[in-house]
PDB file of C-alpha atoms in Angstrom:
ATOM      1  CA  UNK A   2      56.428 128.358 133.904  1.00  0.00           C
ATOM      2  CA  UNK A   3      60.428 127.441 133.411  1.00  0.00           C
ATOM      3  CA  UNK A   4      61.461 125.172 136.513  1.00  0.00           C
ATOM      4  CA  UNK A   5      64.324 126.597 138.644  1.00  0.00           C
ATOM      5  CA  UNK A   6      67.883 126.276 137.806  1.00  0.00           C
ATOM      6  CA  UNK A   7      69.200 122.994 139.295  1.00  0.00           C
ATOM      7  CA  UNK A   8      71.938 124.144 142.560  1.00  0.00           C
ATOM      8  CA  UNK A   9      75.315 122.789 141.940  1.00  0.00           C
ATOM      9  CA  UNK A  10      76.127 120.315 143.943  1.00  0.00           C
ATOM     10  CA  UNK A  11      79.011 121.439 146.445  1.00  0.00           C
ATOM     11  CA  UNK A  12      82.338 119.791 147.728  1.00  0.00           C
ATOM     12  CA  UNK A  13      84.767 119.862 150.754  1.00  0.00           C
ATOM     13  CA  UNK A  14      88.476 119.595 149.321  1.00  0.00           C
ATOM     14  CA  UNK A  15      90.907 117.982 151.797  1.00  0.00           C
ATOM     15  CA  UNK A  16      94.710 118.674 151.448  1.00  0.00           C
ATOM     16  CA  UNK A  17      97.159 117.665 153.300  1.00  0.00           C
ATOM     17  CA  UNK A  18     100.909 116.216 153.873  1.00  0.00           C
ATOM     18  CA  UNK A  19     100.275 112.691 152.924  1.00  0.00           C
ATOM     19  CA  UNK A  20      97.683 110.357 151.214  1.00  0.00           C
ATOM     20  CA  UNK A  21      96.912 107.968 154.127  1.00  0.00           C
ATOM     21  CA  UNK A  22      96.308 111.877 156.303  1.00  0.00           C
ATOM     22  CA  UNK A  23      93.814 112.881 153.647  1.00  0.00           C
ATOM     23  CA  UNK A  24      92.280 109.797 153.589  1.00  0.00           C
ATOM     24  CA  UNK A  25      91.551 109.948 156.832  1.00  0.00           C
ATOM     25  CA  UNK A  26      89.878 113.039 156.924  1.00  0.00           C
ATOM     26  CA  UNK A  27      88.127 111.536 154.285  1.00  0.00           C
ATOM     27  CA  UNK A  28      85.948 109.307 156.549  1.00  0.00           C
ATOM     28  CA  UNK A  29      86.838 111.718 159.382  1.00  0.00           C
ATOM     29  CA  UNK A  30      84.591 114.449 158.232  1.00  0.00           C
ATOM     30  CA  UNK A  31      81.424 113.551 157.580  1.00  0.00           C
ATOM     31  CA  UNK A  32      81.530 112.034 160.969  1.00  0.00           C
ATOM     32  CA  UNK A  33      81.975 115.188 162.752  1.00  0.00           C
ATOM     33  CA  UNK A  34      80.128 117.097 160.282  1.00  0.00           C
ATOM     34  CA  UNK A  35      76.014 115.468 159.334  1.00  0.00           C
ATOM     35  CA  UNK A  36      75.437 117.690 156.442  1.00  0.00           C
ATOM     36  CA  UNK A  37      78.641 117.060 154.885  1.00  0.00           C
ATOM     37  CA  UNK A  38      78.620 117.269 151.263  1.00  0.00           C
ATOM     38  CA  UNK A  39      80.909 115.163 148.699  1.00  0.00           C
ATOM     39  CA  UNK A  40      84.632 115.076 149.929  1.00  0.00           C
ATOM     40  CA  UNK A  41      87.327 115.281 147.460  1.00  0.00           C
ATOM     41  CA  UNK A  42      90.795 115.764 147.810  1.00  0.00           C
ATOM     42  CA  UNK A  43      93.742 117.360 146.161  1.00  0.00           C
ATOM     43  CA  UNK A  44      97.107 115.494 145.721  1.00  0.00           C
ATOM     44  CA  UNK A  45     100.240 118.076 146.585  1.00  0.00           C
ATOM     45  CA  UNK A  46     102.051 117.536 149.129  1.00  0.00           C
ATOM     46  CA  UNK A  47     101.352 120.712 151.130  1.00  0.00           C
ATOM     47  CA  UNK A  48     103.268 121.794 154.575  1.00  0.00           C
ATOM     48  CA  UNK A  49     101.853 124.953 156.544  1.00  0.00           C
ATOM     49  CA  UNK A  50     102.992 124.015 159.967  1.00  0.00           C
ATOM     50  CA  UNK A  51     106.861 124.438 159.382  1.00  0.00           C
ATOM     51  CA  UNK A  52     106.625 127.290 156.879  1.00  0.00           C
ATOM     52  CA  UNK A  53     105.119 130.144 158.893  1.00  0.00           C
ATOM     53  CA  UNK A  54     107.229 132.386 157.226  1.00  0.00           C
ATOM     54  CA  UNK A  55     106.057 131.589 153.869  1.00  0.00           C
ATOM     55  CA  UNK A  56     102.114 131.206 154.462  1.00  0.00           C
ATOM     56  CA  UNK A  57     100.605 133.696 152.120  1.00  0.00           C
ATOM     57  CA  UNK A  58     101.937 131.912 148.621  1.00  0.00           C
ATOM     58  CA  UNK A  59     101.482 128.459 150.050  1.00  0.00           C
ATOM     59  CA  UNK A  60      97.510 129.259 150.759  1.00  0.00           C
ATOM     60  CA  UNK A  61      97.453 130.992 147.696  1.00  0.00           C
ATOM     61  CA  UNK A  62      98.426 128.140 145.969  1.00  0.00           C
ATOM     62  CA  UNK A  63      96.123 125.708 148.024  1.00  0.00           C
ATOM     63  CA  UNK A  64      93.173 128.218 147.082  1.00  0.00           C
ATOM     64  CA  UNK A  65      93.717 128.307 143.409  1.00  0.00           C
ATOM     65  CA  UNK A  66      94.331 123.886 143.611  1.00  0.00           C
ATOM     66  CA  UNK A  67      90.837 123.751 145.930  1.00  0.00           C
ATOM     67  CA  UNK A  68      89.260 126.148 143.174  1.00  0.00           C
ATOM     68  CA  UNK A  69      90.311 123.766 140.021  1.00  0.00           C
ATOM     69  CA  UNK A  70      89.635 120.132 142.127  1.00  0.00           C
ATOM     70  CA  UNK A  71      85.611 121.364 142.758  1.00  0.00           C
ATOM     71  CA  UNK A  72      85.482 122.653 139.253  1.00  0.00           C
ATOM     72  CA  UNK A  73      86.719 119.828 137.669  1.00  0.00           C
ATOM     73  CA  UNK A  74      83.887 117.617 139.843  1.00  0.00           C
ATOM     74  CA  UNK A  75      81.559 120.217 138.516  1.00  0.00           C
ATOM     75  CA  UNK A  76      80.662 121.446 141.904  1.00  0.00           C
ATOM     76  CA  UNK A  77      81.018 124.651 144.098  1.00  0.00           C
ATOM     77  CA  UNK A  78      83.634 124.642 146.786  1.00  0.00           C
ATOM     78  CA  UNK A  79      81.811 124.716 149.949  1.00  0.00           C
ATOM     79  CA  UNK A  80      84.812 124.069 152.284  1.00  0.00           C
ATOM     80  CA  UNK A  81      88.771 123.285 152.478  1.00  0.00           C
ATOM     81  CA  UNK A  82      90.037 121.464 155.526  1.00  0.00           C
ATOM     82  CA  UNK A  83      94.187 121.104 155.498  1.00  0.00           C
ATOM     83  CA  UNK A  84      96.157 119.035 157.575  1.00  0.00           C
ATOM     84  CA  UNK A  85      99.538 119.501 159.271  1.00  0.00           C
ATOM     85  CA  UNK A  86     101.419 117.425 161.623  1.00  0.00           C
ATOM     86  CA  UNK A  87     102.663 120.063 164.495  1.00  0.00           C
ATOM     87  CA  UNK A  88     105.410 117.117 164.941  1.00  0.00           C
ATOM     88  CA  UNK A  89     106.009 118.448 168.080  1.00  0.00           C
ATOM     89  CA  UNK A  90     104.150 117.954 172.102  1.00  0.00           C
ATOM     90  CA  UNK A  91     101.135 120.786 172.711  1.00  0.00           C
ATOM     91  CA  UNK A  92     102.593 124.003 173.955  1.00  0.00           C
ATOM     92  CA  UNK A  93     102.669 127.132 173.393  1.00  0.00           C
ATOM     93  CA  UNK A  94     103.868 127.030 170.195  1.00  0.00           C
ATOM     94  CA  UNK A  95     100.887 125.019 168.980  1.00  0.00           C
ATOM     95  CA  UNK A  96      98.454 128.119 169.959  1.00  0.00           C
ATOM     96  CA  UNK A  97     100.813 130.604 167.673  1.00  0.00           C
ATOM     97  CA  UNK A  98     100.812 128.175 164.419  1.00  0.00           C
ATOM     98  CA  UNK A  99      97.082 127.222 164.837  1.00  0.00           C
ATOM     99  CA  UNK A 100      96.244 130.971 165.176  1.00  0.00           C
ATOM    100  CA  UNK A 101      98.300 132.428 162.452  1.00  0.00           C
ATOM    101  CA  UNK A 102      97.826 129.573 159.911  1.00  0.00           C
ATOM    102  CA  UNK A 103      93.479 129.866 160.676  1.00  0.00           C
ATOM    103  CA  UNK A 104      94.158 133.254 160.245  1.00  0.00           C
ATOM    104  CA  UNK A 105      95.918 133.345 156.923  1.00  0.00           C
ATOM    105  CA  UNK A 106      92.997 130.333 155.716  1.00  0.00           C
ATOM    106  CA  UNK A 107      90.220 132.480 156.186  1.00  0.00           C
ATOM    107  CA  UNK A 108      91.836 135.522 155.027  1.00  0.00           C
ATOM    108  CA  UNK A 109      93.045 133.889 151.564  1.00  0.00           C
ATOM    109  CA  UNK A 110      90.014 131.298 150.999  1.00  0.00           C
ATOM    110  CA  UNK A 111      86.370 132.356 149.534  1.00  0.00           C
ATOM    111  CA  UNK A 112      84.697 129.435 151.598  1.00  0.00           C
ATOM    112  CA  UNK A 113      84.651 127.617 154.829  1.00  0.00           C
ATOM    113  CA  UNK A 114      88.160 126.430 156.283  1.00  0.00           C
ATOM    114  CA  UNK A 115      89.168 123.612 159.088  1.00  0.00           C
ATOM    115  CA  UNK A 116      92.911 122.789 159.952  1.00  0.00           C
ATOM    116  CA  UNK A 117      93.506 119.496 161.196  1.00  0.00           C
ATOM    117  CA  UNK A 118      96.456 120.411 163.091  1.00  0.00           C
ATOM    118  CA  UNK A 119      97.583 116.958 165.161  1.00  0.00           C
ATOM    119  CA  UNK A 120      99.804 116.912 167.839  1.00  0.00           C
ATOM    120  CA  UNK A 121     102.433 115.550 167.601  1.00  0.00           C
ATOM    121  CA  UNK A 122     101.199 113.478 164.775  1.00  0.00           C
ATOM    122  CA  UNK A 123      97.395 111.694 163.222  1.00  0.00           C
ATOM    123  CA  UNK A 124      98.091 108.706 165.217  1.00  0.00           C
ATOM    124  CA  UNK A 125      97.534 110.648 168.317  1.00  0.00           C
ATOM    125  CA  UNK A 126      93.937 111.285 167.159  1.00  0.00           C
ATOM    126  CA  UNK A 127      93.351 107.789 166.303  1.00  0.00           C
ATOM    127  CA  UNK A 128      94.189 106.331 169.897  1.00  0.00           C
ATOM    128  CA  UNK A 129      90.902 108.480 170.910  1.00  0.00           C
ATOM    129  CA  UNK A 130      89.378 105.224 169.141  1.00  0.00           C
ATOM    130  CA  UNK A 131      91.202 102.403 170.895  1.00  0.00           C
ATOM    131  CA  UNK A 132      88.148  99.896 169.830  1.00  0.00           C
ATOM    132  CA  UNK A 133      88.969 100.295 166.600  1.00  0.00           C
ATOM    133  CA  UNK A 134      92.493  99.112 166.446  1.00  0.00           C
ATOM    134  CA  UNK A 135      91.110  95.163 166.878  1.00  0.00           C
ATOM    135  CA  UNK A 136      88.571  95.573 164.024  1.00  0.00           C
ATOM    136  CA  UNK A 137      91.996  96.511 161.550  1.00  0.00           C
ATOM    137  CA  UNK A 138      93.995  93.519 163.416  1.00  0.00           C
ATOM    138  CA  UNK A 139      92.711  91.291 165.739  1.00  0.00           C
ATOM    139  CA  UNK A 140      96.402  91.295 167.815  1.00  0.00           C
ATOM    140  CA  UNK A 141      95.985  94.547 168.319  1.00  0.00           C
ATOM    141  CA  UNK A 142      95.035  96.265 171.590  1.00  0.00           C
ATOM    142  CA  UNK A 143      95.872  99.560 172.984  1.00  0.00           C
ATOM    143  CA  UNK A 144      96.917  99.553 176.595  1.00  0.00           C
ATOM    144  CA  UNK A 145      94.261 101.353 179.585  1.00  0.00           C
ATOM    145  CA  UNK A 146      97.268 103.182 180.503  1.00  0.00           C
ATOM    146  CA  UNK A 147      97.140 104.852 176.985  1.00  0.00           C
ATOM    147  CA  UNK A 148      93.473 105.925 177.389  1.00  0.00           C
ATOM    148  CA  UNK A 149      94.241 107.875 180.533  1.00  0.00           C
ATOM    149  CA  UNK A 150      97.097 110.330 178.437  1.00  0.00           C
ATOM    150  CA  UNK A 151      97.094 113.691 177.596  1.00  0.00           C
ATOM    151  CA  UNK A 152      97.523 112.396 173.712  1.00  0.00           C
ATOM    152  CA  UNK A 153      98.732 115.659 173.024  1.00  0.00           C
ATOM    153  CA  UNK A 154     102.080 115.375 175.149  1.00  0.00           C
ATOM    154  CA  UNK A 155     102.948 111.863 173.611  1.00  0.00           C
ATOM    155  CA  UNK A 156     106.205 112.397 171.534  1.00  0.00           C
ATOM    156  CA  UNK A 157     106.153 110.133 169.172  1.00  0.00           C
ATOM    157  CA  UNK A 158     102.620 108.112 168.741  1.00  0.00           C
ATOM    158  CA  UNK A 159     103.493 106.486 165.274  1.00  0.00           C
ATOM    159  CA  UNK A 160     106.427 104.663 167.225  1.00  0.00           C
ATOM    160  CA  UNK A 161     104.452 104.135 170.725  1.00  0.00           C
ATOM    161  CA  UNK A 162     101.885 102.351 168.285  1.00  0.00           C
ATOM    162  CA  UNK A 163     104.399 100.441 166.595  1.00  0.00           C
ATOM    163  CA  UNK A 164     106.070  99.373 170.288  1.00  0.00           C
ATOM    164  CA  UNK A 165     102.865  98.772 172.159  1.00  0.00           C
ATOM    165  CA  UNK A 166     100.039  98.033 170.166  1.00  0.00           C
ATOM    166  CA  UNK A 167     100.835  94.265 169.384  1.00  0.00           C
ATOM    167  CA  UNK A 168     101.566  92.573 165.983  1.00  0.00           C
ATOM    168  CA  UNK A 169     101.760  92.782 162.852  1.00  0.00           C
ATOM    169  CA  UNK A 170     103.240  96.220 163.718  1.00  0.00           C
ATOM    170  CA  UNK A 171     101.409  99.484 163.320  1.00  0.00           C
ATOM    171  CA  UNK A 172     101.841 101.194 159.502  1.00  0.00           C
ATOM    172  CA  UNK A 173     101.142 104.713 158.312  1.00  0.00           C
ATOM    173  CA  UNK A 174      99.180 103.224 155.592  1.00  0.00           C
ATOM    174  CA  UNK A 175      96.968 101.372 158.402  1.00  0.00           C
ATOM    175  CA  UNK A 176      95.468 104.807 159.725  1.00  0.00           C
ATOM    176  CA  UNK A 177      92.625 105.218 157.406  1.00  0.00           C
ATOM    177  CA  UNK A 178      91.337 102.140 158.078  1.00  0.00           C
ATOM    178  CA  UNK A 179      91.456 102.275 161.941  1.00  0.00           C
ATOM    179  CA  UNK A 180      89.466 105.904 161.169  1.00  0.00           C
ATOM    180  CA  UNK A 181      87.141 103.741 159.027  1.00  0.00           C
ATOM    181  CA  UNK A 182      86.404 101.438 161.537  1.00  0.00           C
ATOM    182  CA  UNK A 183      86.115 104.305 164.427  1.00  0.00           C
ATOM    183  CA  UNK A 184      83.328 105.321 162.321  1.00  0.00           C
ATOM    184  CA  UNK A 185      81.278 102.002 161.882  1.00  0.00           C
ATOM    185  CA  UNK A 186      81.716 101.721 165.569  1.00  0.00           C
ATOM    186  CA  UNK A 187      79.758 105.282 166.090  1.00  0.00           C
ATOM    187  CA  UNK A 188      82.506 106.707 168.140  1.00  0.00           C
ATOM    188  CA  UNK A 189      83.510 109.363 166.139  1.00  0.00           C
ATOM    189  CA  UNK A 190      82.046 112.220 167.805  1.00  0.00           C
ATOM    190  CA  UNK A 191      83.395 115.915 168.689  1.00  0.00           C
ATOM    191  CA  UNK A 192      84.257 115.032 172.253  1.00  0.00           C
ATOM    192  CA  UNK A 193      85.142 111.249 172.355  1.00  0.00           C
ATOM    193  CA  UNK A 194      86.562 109.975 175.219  1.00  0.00           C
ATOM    194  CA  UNK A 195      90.162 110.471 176.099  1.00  0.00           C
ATOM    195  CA  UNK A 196      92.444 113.437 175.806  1.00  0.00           C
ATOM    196  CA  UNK A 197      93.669 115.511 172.803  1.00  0.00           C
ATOM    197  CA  UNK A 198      92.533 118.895 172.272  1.00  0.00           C
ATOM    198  CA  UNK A 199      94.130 119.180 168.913  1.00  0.00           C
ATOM    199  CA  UNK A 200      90.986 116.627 167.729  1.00  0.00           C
ATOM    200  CA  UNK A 201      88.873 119.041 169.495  1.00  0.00           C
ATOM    201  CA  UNK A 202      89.901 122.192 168.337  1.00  0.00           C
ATOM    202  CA  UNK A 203      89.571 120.964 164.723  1.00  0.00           C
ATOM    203  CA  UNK A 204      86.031 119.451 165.517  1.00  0.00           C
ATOM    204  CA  UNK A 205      84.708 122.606 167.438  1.00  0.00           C
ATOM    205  CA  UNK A 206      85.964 124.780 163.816  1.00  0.00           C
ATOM    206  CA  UNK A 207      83.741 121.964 161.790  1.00  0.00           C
ATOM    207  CA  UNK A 208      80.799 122.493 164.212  1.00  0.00           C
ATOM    208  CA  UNK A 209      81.150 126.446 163.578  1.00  0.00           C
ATOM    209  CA  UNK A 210      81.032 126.177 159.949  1.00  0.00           C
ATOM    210  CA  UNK A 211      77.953 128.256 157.895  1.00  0.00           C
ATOM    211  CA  UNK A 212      75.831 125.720 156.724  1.00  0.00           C
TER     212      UNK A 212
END
């Protein structure tokens, strides 16, 4: 008797604005998400958020770059998780581009989709981690009036980092290893404490996935 075809392996493609913001969802999802296969990403520089207008040939092309990155690892695509900054406080607004953009994912793509849509910015998700800013620089330390916010509603969080956190000042390219270390720590869970319900909305779409 012949044995069974072998299963190809599967992979989660990440795409997203920036290389530090994939990165981070690099060691981001298979916190949220146990039976998280390989996670690869792709390299354009992709921007849903402000281009609601334009959606349908954007995800096209996002589907057809996810398609070619899992078959060049050999592998089936299992799941696509973009990110987008909002760049903007949560309000209404944020409901009607999360909406239409998960719409026009699971519409266009063959597989599971996630969008990491952070508002205003990543660096509003990582302050849901304050312990890990000291493990990336021991000067740093975020503030117990920062733990209290509504992250969401913080205008700028790359600057309030930069002006509060302590020194060597806060970098873009610092953010994957803060989410690094937020994941050593154990913390990285689908309700952490502290406020942002952008972090929660894309971890509640993770949890809902087919597996």
């Amino acid at each position: 008797m012949s044995p069974a075809p072998r299963r190809r392996r599967s992979v989660i493609v990440v795409a997203g604005e920036s290389n530090n913001d994939r990165e981070v969802l690099q060691h981001l999802i298979p916190a949220l998400y146990p039976r998280c296969p390989k996670v690869v990403t792709i390299n354009d520089k992709i921007r849903l958020a402000p281009a609601l207008l334009q959606l349908s040939p954007r995800i096209e092309t996002l589907r057809d770059n996810a398609r070619r990155r899992a078959e060049s690892c050999g592998a089936e695509l299992a799941g696509v998780v973009v990110h987008a900054d909002l760049d903007k406080v949560s309000d209404q607004t944020y409901d009607q581009v999360r909406e239409r953009i998960t719409a026009q994912l699971k519409k266009a793509l063959p597989c599971n989709s996630a969008l990491a849509l952070s508002a205003v910015e990543m660096e509003s998700w990582l302050m849901l981690f304050p312990d890990a800013f000291p493990k990336v620089r021991r000067g740093w330390v975020m503030r117990p009036e920062d733990r209290r916010k509504d992250l969401t509603m913080l205008p700028n969080p790359k600057e309030h980092l930069r002006k509060h956190l302590g020194k060597p000042p806060y970098r873009e390219s610092d953010s994957p290893k803060i989410m690094a270390e937020a994941v050593k720590l154990g913390q990285v869970i689908a309700r952490p404490p502290g406020n942002n319900r952008s972090f929660r909305d894309f971890a509640d779409q993770l949890a809902a996935w087919r597996k």
